[in-house]
Structure formats: structure tokens, C-alpha cells
Amino acid sequence: MSSVDPLSLMRSRTSTNPVTLDQLWVDHVAQWHDLGWSREQVSLWLASMPVLKCSKLPSGELAWFLDAALGLATLSLADEMVALLRKAGRPMPLFQLVSRLQAGLVVTEPMLRSAAQQDARLELKGQLLKLVE
């Protein structure tokens, strides 16, 4: 089973190319299934992200794109987790990290787990996340 960071799916699109829910759903259906998210949950997640902007296409369909002014292109869950662990000075359970991430950032433990598994600076021991440095 693969894991996915929904933010990375959006970062894989450019800020000038809006993506519709249908496109995002179809292109990454396996990843949404891995997260256990329904199409409606993906829609709610998109609507809740302050770093995404929504626009109406000529077809009337809604599409989302990255808000370059908010800097999502450089946002990294792994960077956020590393900063929090350094500040805490100790390993932390994933559930604590979820509550300590910047306001407005909507993430789940599976999203954090996925980001941590893809970053060499982080190591997971069950639910405990620690710095490898």
C-alpha cells in the first residue's frame, strides 16, 4: 500500500494550471483510497486549505490552484515536522504534531506518516517521530 501527501499532489501542478476535483480524483484515485478519503472528503480538504485558491472555469466547473503569494510551492510537511521536532528538542507522537502545525494547515496522521517516510531527516518508530540528524 502506498501513501500520499495531498499537498504534494497539488505541488505537482503549477500555480497557473488549475485542477478540478474530477481531475484530481481520477488522477490519484489509488492514493485517495490509501488515505481512506471519499471524493467528498477530498472536496472538503481542497476547500479548507488556505494555500489553495478556487476559481470558476468557463465550463462552470470549480478548479483549484496554488496561491503563489502564500508560498505553497516551498511548503513541505517534512520541513514543518523537522522544525517542530527541533523546537521541542525531543521525539514526538504524530498526533501531537498534527495539533502543533501552523494554523490553517489541514493534515492527517497518514499524511504526516507519508511525508516522514519520504524524508531522510525523519524516522518513525511506531507513532513516534524523531530526527535522524
CSV table of N, CA, C and O in Angstrom, one decimal:
chain,number,residue,atom,x,y,z
A,1,MET,N,0.8,-1.2,0.0
A,1,MET,CA,0.0,0.0,0.0
A,1,MET,C,0.9,1.2,0.0
A,1,MET,O,1.8,1.4,0.8
A,2,SER,N,0.6,2.1,-0.9
A,2,SER,CA,1.4,3.4,-1.0
A,2,SER,C,0.7,4.4,-0.1
A,2,SER,O,-0.4,4.3,0.3
A,3,SER,N,1.5,5.5,0.2
A,3,SER,CA,0.9,6.5,1.0
A,3,SER,C,1.1,7.8,0.2
A,3,SER,O,1.9,7.9,-0.6
A,4,VAL,N,0.3,8.8,0.6
A,4,VAL,CA,0.4,10.0,-0.2
A,4,VAL,C,0.2,11.3,0.7
A,4,VAL,O,-0.5,11.2,1.7
A,5,ASP,N,0.8,12.3,0.3
A,5,ASP,CA,0.7,13.6,0.9
A,5,ASP,C,-0.1,14.4,-0.1
A,5,ASP,O,0.4,14.8,-1.1
A,6,PRO,N,-1.4,14.8,0.3
A,6,PRO,CA,-2.2,15.5,-0.7
A,6,PRO,C,-1.6,16.8,-1.1
A,6,PRO,O,-1.8,17.3,-2.2
A,7,LEU,N,-0.8,17.5,-0.2
A,7,LEU,CA,-0.2,18.7,-0.6
A,7,LEU,C,0.8,18.5,-1.7
A,7,LEU,O,1.0,19.3,-2.6
A,8,SER,N,1.5,17.3,-1.7
A,8,SER,CA,2.5,17.0,-2.8
A,8,SER,C,1.7,16.8,-4.1
A,8,SER,O,2.3,17.2,-5.2
A,9,LEU,N,0.5,16.3,-4.1
A,9,LEU,CA,-0.3,16.2,-5.3
A,9,LEU,C,-0.6,17.6,-5.9
A,9,LEU,O,-0.5,17.8,-7.1
A,10,MET,N,-0.9,18.5,-5.1
A,10,MET,CA,-1.1,19.9,-5.5
A,10,MET,C,0.1,20.6,-6.0
A,10,MET,O,0.2,21.3,-6.9
A,11,ARG,N,1.2,20.3,-5.2
A,11,ARG,CA,2.5,20.9,-5.6
A,11,ARG,C,3.0,20.4,-7.0
A,11,ARG,O,3.7,21.1,-7.7
A,12,SER,N,2.5,19.2,-7.3
A,12,SER,CA,3.0,18.6,-8.6
A,12,SER,C,2.3,19.4,-9.8
A,12,SER,O,2.7,19.2,-10.9
A,13,ARG,N,1.3,20.2,-9.5
A,13,ARG,CA,0.7,21.0,-10.5
A,13,ARG,C,1.3,22.4,-10.4
A,13,ARG,O,1.7,22.9,-9.4
A,14,THR,N,1.3,23.2,-11.5
A,14,THR,CA,1.8,24.5,-11.4
A,14,THR,C,0.7,25.5,-10.9
A,14,THR,O,-0.5,25.2,-11.1
A,15,SER,N,1.1,26.6,-10.4
A,15,SER,CA,0.2,27.6,-9.9
A,15,SER,C,-0.7,28.2,-11.0
A,15,SER,O,-1.7,28.8,-10.7
A,16,THR,N,-0.3,28.0,-12.2
A,16,THR,CA,-1.0,28.6,-13.3
A,16,THR,C,-2.0,27.6,-14.0
A,16,THR,O,-2.7,28.0,-14.9
A,17,ASN,N,-1.9,26.4,-13.6
A,17,ASN,CA,-2.8,25.4,-14.2
A,17,ASN,C,-3.8,24.9,-13.1
A,17,ASN,O,-3.4,24.0,-12.4
A,18,PRO,N,-5.0,25.4,-13.1
A,18,PRO,CA,-5.9,25.0,-12.1
A,18,PRO,C,-6.3,23.5,-12.3
A,18,PRO,O,-6.3,23.0,-13.5
A,19,VAL,N,-6.6,22.8,-11.3
A,19,VAL,CA,-7.0,21.4,-11.4
A,19,VAL,C,-8.4,21.3,-10.8
A,19,VAL,O,-8.7,21.8,-9.7
A,20,THR,N,-9.3,20.5,-11.5
A,20,THR,CA,-10.6,20.3,-11.0
A,20,THR,C,-10.6,19.1,-10.0
A,20,THR,O,-9.7,18.3,-10.0
A,21,LEU,N,-11.7,19.1,-9.2
A,21,LEU,CA,-11.8,17.9,-8.3
A,21,LEU,C,-11.9,16.6,-9.1
A,21,LEU,O,-11.2,15.6,-8.7
A,22,ASP,N,-12.6,16.6,-10.2
A,22,ASP,CA,-12.6,15.4,-11.1
A,22,ASP,C,-11.3,15.0,-11.5
A,22,ASP,O,-10.9,13.8,-11.4
A,23,GLN,N,-10.4,15.9,-12.0
A,23,GLN,CA,-9.1,15.6,-12.4
A,23,GLN,C,-8.3,15.1,-11.3
A,23,GLN,O,-7.6,14.0,-11.4
A,24,LEU,N,-8.3,15.7,-10.2
A,24,LEU,CA,-7.5,15.3,-9.0
A,24,LEU,C,-8.0,13.9,-8.5
A,24,LEU,O,-7.1,13.1,-8.2
A,25,TRP,N,-9.3,13.7,-8.5
A,25,TRP,CA,-9.8,12.4,-8.1
A,25,TRP,C,-9.4,11.3,-9.0
A,25,TRP,O,-8.8,10.3,-8.5
A,26,VAL,N,-9.6,11.5,-10.3
A,26,VAL,CA,-9.3,10.4,-11.3
A,26,VAL,C,-7.7,10.2,-11.3
A,26,VAL,O,-7.3,9.0,-11.4
A,27,ASP,N,-7.0,11.2,-11.4
A,27,ASP,CA,-5.5,11.1,-11.5
A,27,ASP,C,-4.9,10.4,-10.3
A,27,ASP,O,-3.8,9.8,-10.4
A,28,HIS,N,-5.5,10.5,-9.1
A,28,HIS,CA,-4.9,9.9,-7.9
A,28,HIS,C,-5.8,9.1,-7.1
A,28,HIS,O,-5.7,9.0,-5.9
A,29,VAL,N,-6.7,8.4,-7.7
A,29,VAL,CA,-7.8,7.6,-7.0
A,29,VAL,C,-7.1,6.6,-6.1
A,29,VAL,O,-7.6,6.4,-5.0
A,30,ALA,N,-6.0,5.9,-6.5
A,30,ALA,CA,-5.4,4.9,-5.6
A,30,ALA,C,-4.9,5.6,-4.3
A,30,ALA,O,-5.0,5.0,-3.2
A,31,GLN,N,-4.3,6.8,-4.4
A,31,GLN,CA,-3.8,7.5,-3.3
A,31,GLN,C,-4.9,7.9,-2.3
A,31,GLN,O,-4.8,7.8,-1.1
A,32,TRP,N,-6.0,8.4,-2.9
A,32,TRP,CA,-7.2,8.7,-2.0
A,32,TRP,C,-7.7,7.5,-1.3
A,32,TRP,O,-8.1,7.6,-0.2
A,33,HIS,N,-7.7,6.4,-2.0
A,33,HIS,CA,-8.2,5.1,-1.4
A,33,HIS,C,-7.3,4.7,-0.3
A,33,HIS,O,-7.7,4.3,0.8
A,34,ASP,N,-5.9,4.9,-0.5
A,34,ASP,CA,-5.0,4.6,0.6
A,34,ASP,C,-5.2,5.4,1.8
A,34,ASP,O,-5.0,4.9,2.9
A,35,LEU,N,-5.6,6.7,1.6
A,35,LEU,CA,-5.9,7.6,2.8
A,35,LEU,C,-7.2,7.3,3.4
A,35,LEU,O,-7.5,7.7,4.5
A,36,GLY,N,-8.1,6.5,2.6
A,36,GLY,CA,-9.4,6.3,3.1
A,36,GLY,C,-10.3,7.4,2.9
A,36,GLY,O,-11.3,7.6,3.6
A,37,TRP,N,-10.0,8.3,2.0
A,37,TRP,CA,-10.8,9.5,1.7
A,37,TRP,C,-11.8,9.3,0.6
A,37,TRP,O,-11.5,8.7,-0.4
A,38,SER,N,-13.0,9.8,0.8
A,38,SER,CA,-14.0,9.8,-0.3
A,38,SER,C,-13.8,11.0,-1.1
A,38,SER,O,-13.1,11.9,-0.8
A,39,ARG,N,-14.5,11.0,-2.3
A,39,ARG,CA,-14.5,12.2,-3.1
A,39,ARG,C,-14.9,13.5,-2.4
A,39,ARG,O,-14.4,14.5,-2.5
A,40,GLU,N,-15.9,13.3,-1.5
A,40,GLU,CA,-16.5,14.4,-0.8
A,40,GLU,C,-15.4,14.9,0.2
A,40,GLU,O,-15.3,16.1,0.5
A,41,GLN,N,-14.6,14.0,0.8
A,41,GLN,CA,-13.6,14.4,1.8
A,41,GLN,C,-12.5,15.2,1.1
A,41,GLN,O,-12.0,16.2,1.6
A,42,VAL,N,-12.2,14.8,-0.1
A,42,VAL,CA,-11.1,15.5,-0.9
A,42,VAL,C,-11.7,16.9,-1.2
A,42,VAL,O,-10.9,17.9,-1.1
A,43,SER,N,-12.9,17.0,-1.6
A,43,SER,CA,-13.5,18.3,-1.9
A,43,SER,C,-13.5,19.2,-0.6
A,43,SER,O,-13.1,20.4,-0.7
A,44,LEU,N,-13.8,18.7,0.5
A,44,LEU,CA,-13.7,19.4,1.8
A,44,LEU,C,-12.3,19.9,2.1
A,44,LEU,O,-12.1,21.0,2.5
A,45,TRP,N,-11.3,19.0,1.9
A,45,TRP,CA,-9.9,19.3,2.1
A,45,TRP,C,-9.5,20.4,1.2
A,45,TRP,O,-8.9,21.4,1.7
A,46,LEU,N,-9.8,20.4,-0.1
A,46,LEU,CA,-9.5,21.4,-1.0
A,46,LEU,C,-10.1,22.8,-0.5
A,46,LEU,O,-9.4,23.8,-0.5
A,47,ALA,N,-11.3,22.7,-0.1
A,47,ALA,CA,-12.0,24.0,0.3
A,47,ALA,C,-11.4,24.5,1.6
A,47,ALA,O,-11.5,25.7,1.8
A,48,SER,N,-10.8,23.7,2.4
A,48,SER,CA,-10.3,24.1,3.7
A,48,SER,C,-8.9,24.6,3.7
A,48,SER,O,-8.4,25.2,4.7
A,49,MET,N,-8.2,24.4,2.6
A,49,MET,CA,-6.7,24.8,2.5
A,49,MET,C,-6.6,26.2,2.2
A,49,MET,O,-6.9,26.7,1.1
A,50,PRO,N,-6.0,27.0,3.1
A,50,PRO,CA,-5.8,28.5,2.8
A,50,PRO,C,-4.8,28.7,1.7
A,50,PRO,O,-4.8,29.8,1.2
A,51,VAL,N,-4.0,27.8,1.4
A,51,VAL,CA,-2.9,28.0,0.4
A,51,VAL,C,-3.4,27.6,-1.0
A,51,VAL,O,-2.6,27.7,-1.9
A,52,LEU,N,-4.7,27.2,-1.1
A,52,LEU,CA,-5.2,27.0,-2.4
A,52,LEU,C,-6.3,28.0,-2.7
A,52,LEU,O,-7.0,28.5,-1.8
A,53,LYS,N,-6.3,28.4,-4.0
A,53,LYS,CA,-7.4,29.3,-4.4
A,53,LYS,C,-8.3,28.6,-5.3
A,53,LYS,O,-7.9,27.7,-6.0
A,54,CYS,N,-9.5,29.0,-5.3
A,54,CYS,CA,-10.6,28.4,-6.1
A,54,CYS,C,-11.0,29.4,-7.2
A,54,CYS,O,-11.2,30.6,-6.9
A,55,SER,N,-11.2,28.9,-8.4
A,55,SER,CA,-11.8,29.7,-9.5
A,55,SER,C,-12.8,29.0,-10.3
A,55,SER,O,-12.8,27.7,-10.2
A,56,LYS,N,-13.6,29.7,-11.0
A,56,LYS,CA,-14.6,29.0,-11.8
A,56,LYS,C,-14.1,29.0,-13.2
A,56,LYS,O,-13.8,30.1,-13.8
A,57,LEU,N,-14.1,27.8,-13.8
A,57,LEU,CA,-13.7,27.7,-15.2
A,57,LEU,C,-14.8,28.2,-16.1
A,57,LEU,O,-16.0,28.2,-15.7
A,58,PRO,N,-14.5,28.4,-17.4
A,58,PRO,CA,-15.6,28.8,-18.4
A,58,PRO,C,-16.7,27.8,-18.4
A,58,PRO,O,-17.9,28.1,-18.7
A,59,SER,N,-16.4,26.5,-18.2
A,59,SER,CA,-17.4,25.4,-18.2
A,59,SER,C,-18.3,25.5,-17.0
A,59,SER,O,-19.3,24.8,-16.9
A,60,GLY,N,-18.0,26.4,-16.0
A,60,GLY,CA,-18.7,26.5,-14.8
A,60,GLY,C,-18.2,25.6,-13.6
A,60,GLY,O,-18.7,25.7,-12.5
A,61,GLU,N,-17.3,24.7,-14.0
A,61,GLU,CA,-16.7,23.8,-13.0
A,61,GLU,C,-15.7,24.6,-12.1
A,61,GLU,O,-15.0,25.5,-12.6
A,62,LEU,N,-15.6,24.2,-10.8
A,62,LEU,CA,-14.6,24.8,-9.9
A,62,LEU,C,-13.3,24.2,-10.1
A,62,LEU,O,-13.2,22.9,-10.3
A,63,ALA,N,-12.2,25.0,-10.0
A,63,ALA,CA,-10.9,24.4,-10.1
A,63,ALA,C,-10.0,25.1,-9.0
A,63,ALA,O,-10.3,26.2,-8.7
A,64,TRP,N,-9.0,24.4,-8.6
A,64,TRP,CA,-8.1,24.9,-7.5
A,64,TRP,C,-6.7,25.0,-8.1
A,64,TRP,O,-6.3,24.3,-8.9
A,65,PHE,N,-6.0,26.0,-7.6
A,65,PHE,CA,-4.6,26.2,-7.9
A,65,PHE,C,-3.9,26.7,-6.7
A,65,PHE,O,-4.5,27.2,-5.8
A,66,LEU,N,-2.6,26.6,-6.8
A,66,LEU,CA,-1.7,27.0,-5.7
A,66,LEU,C,-1.7,28.5,-5.6
A,66,LEU,O,-1.6,29.2,-6.7
A,67,ASP,N,-1.8,29.1,-4.5
A,67,ASP,CA,-1.7,30.5,-4.3
A,67,ASP,C,-0.2,30.8,-4.1
A,67,ASP,O,0.3,30.6,-3.0
A,68,ALA,N,0.5,31.3,-5.1
A,68,ALA,CA,1.9,31.6,-5.0
A,68,ALA,C,2.2,32.6,-3.9
A,68,ALA,O,3.3,32.5,-3.3
A,69,ALA,N,1.3,33.5,-3.7
A,69,ALA,CA,1.5,34.5,-2.6
A,69,ALA,C,1.7,33.9,-1.3
A,69,ALA,O,2.3,34.4,-0.4
A,70,LEU,N,1.0,32.7,-1.1
A,70,LEU,CA,1.1,32.1,0.2
A,70,LEU,C,2.3,31.1,0.3
A,70,LEU,O,2.5,30.5,1.3
A,71,GLY,N,3.0,30.9,-0.8
A,71,GLY,CA,4.2,30.1,-0.8
A,71,GLY,C,4.0,28.6,-0.7
A,71,GLY,O,4.9,27.9,-0.2
A,72,LEU,N,3.0,28.0,-1.2
A,72,LEU,CA,2.8,26.6,-1.1
A,72,LEU,C,3.9,25.9,-1.9
A,72,LEU,O,4.3,24.8,-1.6
A,73,ALA,N,4.4,26.5,-2.9
A,73,ALA,CA,5.5,25.9,-3.7
A,73,ALA,C,6.6,25.5,-2.9
A,73,ALA,O,7.4,24.5,-3.2
A,74,THR,N,6.9,26.2,-1.8
A,74,THR,CA,8.0,25.9,-0.9
A,74,THR,C,7.6,25.1,0.4
A,74,THR,O,8.4,24.8,1.2
A,75,LEU,N,6.3,25.0,0.6
A,75,LEU,CA,5.8,24.3,1.8
A,75,LEU,C,6.1,22.9,1.7
A,75,LEU,O,5.9,22.2,0.7
A,76,SER,N,6.6,22.4,2.8
A,76,SER,CA,6.9,20.9,2.9
A,76,SER,C,6.5,20.5,4.3
A,76,SER,O,6.9,21.0,5.3
A,77,LEU,N,5.7,19.4,4.3
A,77,LEU,CA,5.3,18.9,5.6
A,77,LEU,C,6.5,18.4,6.4
A,77,LEU,O,6.6,18.6,7.6
A,78,ALA,N,7.5,17.8,5.7
A,78,ALA,CA,8.7,17.3,6.3
A,78,ALA,C,9.4,18.5,7.0
A,78,ALA,O,9.9,18.3,8.1
A,79,ASP,N,9.6,19.6,6.3
A,79,ASP,CA,10.2,20.8,6.8
A,79,ASP,C,9.5,21.3,8.1
A,79,ASP,O,10.2,21.6,9.1
A,80,GLU,N,8.2,21.3,8.0
A,80,GLU,CA,7.4,21.7,9.2
A,80,GLU,C,7.7,20.8,10.4
A,80,GLU,O,7.8,21.2,11.5
A,81,MET,N,7.7,19.5,10.1
A,81,MET,CA,7.9,18.5,11.2
A,81,MET,C,9.3,18.6,11.8
A,81,MET,O,9.4,18.5,13.0
A,82,VAL,N,10.3,18.8,10.9
A,82,VAL,CA,11.7,18.9,11.4
A,82,VAL,C,11.7,20.2,12.3
A,82,VAL,O,12.3,20.1,13.4
A,83,ALA,N,11.1,21.3,11.9
A,83,ALA,CA,11.2,22.5,12.7
A,83,ALA,C,10.5,22.3,14.0
A,83,ALA,O,11.0,22.7,15.1
A,84,LEU,N,9.4,21.6,14.1
A,84,LEU,CA,8.7,21.3,15.3
A,84,LEU,C,9.5,20.4,16.2
A,84,LEU,O,9.5,20.6,17.5
A,85,LEU,N,10.1,19.4,15.7
A,85,LEU,CA,10.9,18.5,16.5
A,85,LEU,C,12.2,19.2,17.0
A,85,LEU,O,12.5,19.0,18.2
A,86,ARG,N,12.8,20.1,16.2
A,86,ARG,CA,13.9,20.8,16.7
A,86,ARG,C,13.5,21.7,17.9
A,86,ARG,O,14.2,21.8,18.9
A,87,LYS,N,12.4,22.4,17.7
A,87,LYS,CA,11.9,23.3,18.8
A,87,LYS,C,11.6,22.5,20.0
A,87,LYS,O,11.9,23.0,21.1
A,88,ALA,N,11.0,21.4,19.9
A,88,ALA,CA,10.6,20.6,21.1
A,88,ALA,C,11.9,19.9,21.7
A,88,ALA,O,11.9,19.7,22.9
A,89,GLY,N,12.9,19.7,20.9
A,89,GLY,CA,14.1,19.0,21.4
A,89,GLY,C,13.9,17.6,21.8
A,89,GLY,O,14.8,17.0,22.5
A,90,ARG,N,12.9,17.0,21.3
A,90,ARG,CA,12.7,15.5,21.6
A,90,ARG,C,11.7,14.9,20.6
A,90,ARG,O,11.0,15.6,19.8
A,91,PRO,N,11.7,13.6,20.5
A,91,PRO,CA,10.8,12.9,19.6
A,91,PRO,C,9.3,13.2,20.0
A,91,PRO,O,9.1,13.5,21.2
A,92,MET,N,8.4,13.2,19.1
A,92,MET,CA,7.0,13.4,19.4
A,92,MET,C,6.1,12.4,18.7
A,92,MET,O,6.4,12.0,17.6
A,93,PRO,N,5.0,12.1,19.3
A,93,PRO,CA,4.0,11.3,18.6
A,93,PRO,C,3.3,12.1,17.5
A,93,PRO,O,3.2,13.3,17.6
A,94,LEU,N,2.9,11.4,16.5
A,94,LEU,CA,2.3,12.1,15.3
A,94,LEU,C,1.1,12.9,15.7
A,94,LEU,O,0.9,14.0,15.2
A,95,PHE,N,0.3,12.4,16.6
A,95,PHE,CA,-1.0,13.1,16.9
A,95,PHE,C,-0.6,14.5,17.5
A,95,PHE,O,-1.4,15.4,17.4
A,96,GLN,N,0.5,14.6,18.2
A,96,GLN,CA,0.9,15.9,18.8
A,96,GLN,C,1.3,16.8,17.7
A,96,GLN,O,1.1,18.0,17.8
A,97,LEU,N,2.0,16.3,16.7
A,97,LEU,CA,2.5,17.1,15.6
A,97,LEU,C,1.3,17.7,14.8
A,97,LEU,O,1.3,18.9,14.4
A,98,VAL,N,0.2,16.9,14.6
A,98,VAL,CA,-0.9,17.4,13.9
A,98,VAL,C,-1.5,18.7,14.6
A,98,VAL,O,-1.8,19.6,13.9
A,99,SER,N,-1.5,18.7,15.9
A,99,SER,CA,-2.1,19.8,16.6
A,99,SER,C,-1.1,21.0,16.7
A,99,SER,O,-1.6,22.1,16.9
A,100,ARG,N,0.1,20.8,16.4
A,100,ARG,CA,1.1,21.9,16.5
A,100,ARG,C,1.5,22.5,15.2
A,100,ARG,O,2.3,23.5,15.2
A,101,LEU,N,1.0,22.0,14.1
A,101,LEU,CA,1.3,22.6,12.8
A,101,LEU,C,0.7,23.9,12.6
A,101,LEU,O,-0.3,24.3,13.3
A,102,GLN,N,1.2,24.7,11.7
A,102,GLN,CA,0.8,26.1,11.5
A,102,GLN,C,-0.8,26.1,11.3
A,102,GLN,O,-1.3,25.2,10.7
A,103,ALA,N,-1.3,27.2,11.8
A,103,ALA,CA,-2.8,27.4,11.7
A,103,ALA,C,-3.2,27.4,10.3
A,103,ALA,O,-2.5,28.0,9.4
A,104,GLY,N,-4.3,26.7,10.0
A,104,GLY,CA,-4.9,26.7,8.6
A,104,GLY,C,-4.3,25.5,7.8
A,104,GLY,O,-4.9,25.3,6.7
A,105,LEU,N,-3.3,24.8,8.3
A,105,LEU,CA,-2.8,23.7,7.5
A,105,LEU,C,-3.6,22.5,8.0
A,105,LEU,O,-3.6,22.1,9.1
A,106,VAL,N,-4.3,21.9,7.0
A,106,VAL,CA,-5.1,20.7,7.3
A,106,VAL,C,-4.4,19.5,6.9
A,106,VAL,O,-4.2,19.2,5.7
A,107,VAL,N,-4.0,18.7,7.9
A,107,VAL,CA,-3.3,17.4,7.6
A,107,VAL,C,-3.8,16.3,8.6
A,107,VAL,O,-4.5,16.6,9.6
A,108,THR,N,-3.5,15.1,8.2
A,108,THR,CA,-3.9,13.9,9.0
A,108,THR,C,-2.7,13.2,9.4
A,108,THR,O,-1.6,13.4,8.8
A,109,GLU,N,-2.8,12.3,10.3
A,109,GLU,CA,-1.6,11.5,10.7
A,109,GLU,C,-1.1,10.7,9.5
A,109,GLU,O,0.1,10.6,9.3
A,110,PRO,N,-1.9,10.0,8.7
A,110,PRO,CA,-1.4,9.3,7.5
A,110,PRO,C,-0.6,10.3,6.6
A,110,PRO,O,0.4,9.8,6.0
A,111,MET,N,-1.0,11.5,6.4
A,111,MET,CA,-0.3,12.5,5.6
A,111,MET,C,1.1,12.7,6.2
A,111,MET,O,2.1,12.8,5.5
A,112,LEU,N,1.1,12.9,7.5
A,112,LEU,CA,2.4,13.1,8.2
A,112,LEU,C,3.3,11.9,8.1
A,112,LEU,O,4.5,12.0,7.8
A,113,ARG,N,2.7,10.7,8.3
A,113,ARG,CA,3.5,9.5,8.1
A,113,ARG,C,4.1,9.4,6.7
A,113,ARG,O,5.3,9.1,6.6
A,114,SER,N,3.4,9.7,5.7
A,114,SER,CA,3.9,9.6,4.4
A,114,SER,C,5.0,10.6,4.1
A,114,SER,O,6.0,10.2,3.6
A,115,ALA,N,4.8,11.8,4.6
A,115,ALA,CA,5.9,12.8,4.4
A,115,ALA,C,7.2,12.4,5.2
A,115,ALA,O,8.3,12.6,4.7
A,116,ALA,N,7.0,11.9,6.4
A,116,ALA,CA,8.1,11.4,7.2
A,116,ALA,C,8.9,10.3,6.5
A,116,ALA,O,10.1,10.2,6.6
A,117,GLN,N,8.1,9.4,5.9
A,117,GLN,CA,8.8,8.2,5.3
A,117,GLN,C,9.6,8.6,4.1
A,117,GLN,O,10.5,7.9,3.7
A,118,GLN,N,9.3,9.7,3.5
A,118,GLN,CA,9.9,10.2,2.3
A,118,GLN,C,11.1,11.1,2.6
A,118,GLN,O,11.7,11.6,1.6
A,119,ASP,N,11.4,11.4,3.8
A,119,ASP,CA,12.4,12.4,4.2
A,119,ASP,C,13.5,11.7,5.0
A,119,ASP,O,13.2,11.2,6.1
A,120,ALA,N,14.7,11.8,4.6
A,120,ALA,CA,15.8,11.1,5.3
A,120,ALA,C,16.1,11.7,6.7
A,120,ALA,O,16.8,11.1,7.5
A,121,ARG,N,15.6,12.9,6.9
A,121,ARG,CA,15.9,13.6,8.2
A,121,ARG,C,15.0,13.1,9.3
A,121,ARG,O,15.2,13.3,10.5
A,122,LEU,N,14.0,12.3,8.9
A,122,LEU,CA,12.9,11.9,9.9
A,122,LEU,C,12.9,10.3,10.0
A,122,LEU,O,13.1,9.6,9.0
A,123,GLU,N,12.6,9.9,11.2
A,123,GLU,CA,12.5,8.4,11.4
A,123,GLU,C,11.2,8.2,12.3
A,123,GLU,O,11.0,8.8,13.3
A,124,LEU,N,10.5,7.2,11.8
A,124,LEU,CA,9.3,6.8,12.6
A,124,LEU,C,9.5,5.5,13.3
A,124,LEU,O,10.1,4.5,12.8
A,125,LYS,N,9.1,5.5,14.6
A,125,LYS,CA,9.2,4.3,15.4
A,125,LYS,C,7.7,4.1,15.9
A,125,LYS,O,7.4,4.7,16.9
A,126,GLY,N,6.9,3.4,15.2
A,126,GLY,CA,5.5,3.3,15.6
A,126,GLY,C,4.8,4.6,15.3
A,126,GLY,O,4.9,5.2,14.2
A,127,GLN,N,4.3,5.2,16.4
A,127,GLN,CA,3.6,6.5,16.2
A,127,GLN,C,4.6,7.7,16.6
A,127,GLN,O,4.2,8.8,16.5
A,128,LEU,N,5.8,7.3,17.0
A,128,LEU,CA,6.8,8.3,17.5
A,128,LEU,C,7.7,8.8,16.3
A,128,LEU,O,8.3,7.9,15.6
A,129,LEU,N,7.8,10.1,16.2
A,129,LEU,CA,8.6,10.6,15.1
A,129,LEU,C,9.8,11.3,15.7
A,129,LEU,O,9.7,12.0,16.7
A,130,LYS,N,11.0,11.0,15.2
A,130,LYS,CA,12.2,11.6,15.7
A,130,LYS,C,13.1,12.1,14.6
A,130,LYS,O,13.0,11.6,13.4
A,131,LEU,N,14.0,13.0,14.9
A,131,LEU,CA,15.0,13.4,13.9
A,131,LEU,C,16.2,12.4,13.8
A,131,LEU,O,16.6,11.9,14.8
A,132,VAL,N,16.7,12.2,12.6
A,132,VAL,CA,17.8,11.3,12.4
A,132,VAL,C,19.1,12.0,12.6
A,132,VAL,O,20.1,11.4,13.0
A,133,GLU,N,19.1,13.3,12.4
A,133,GLU,CA,20.3,14.1,12.4
A,133,GLU,C,21.3,13.8,13.6
A,133,GLU,O,21.2,13.6,14.6
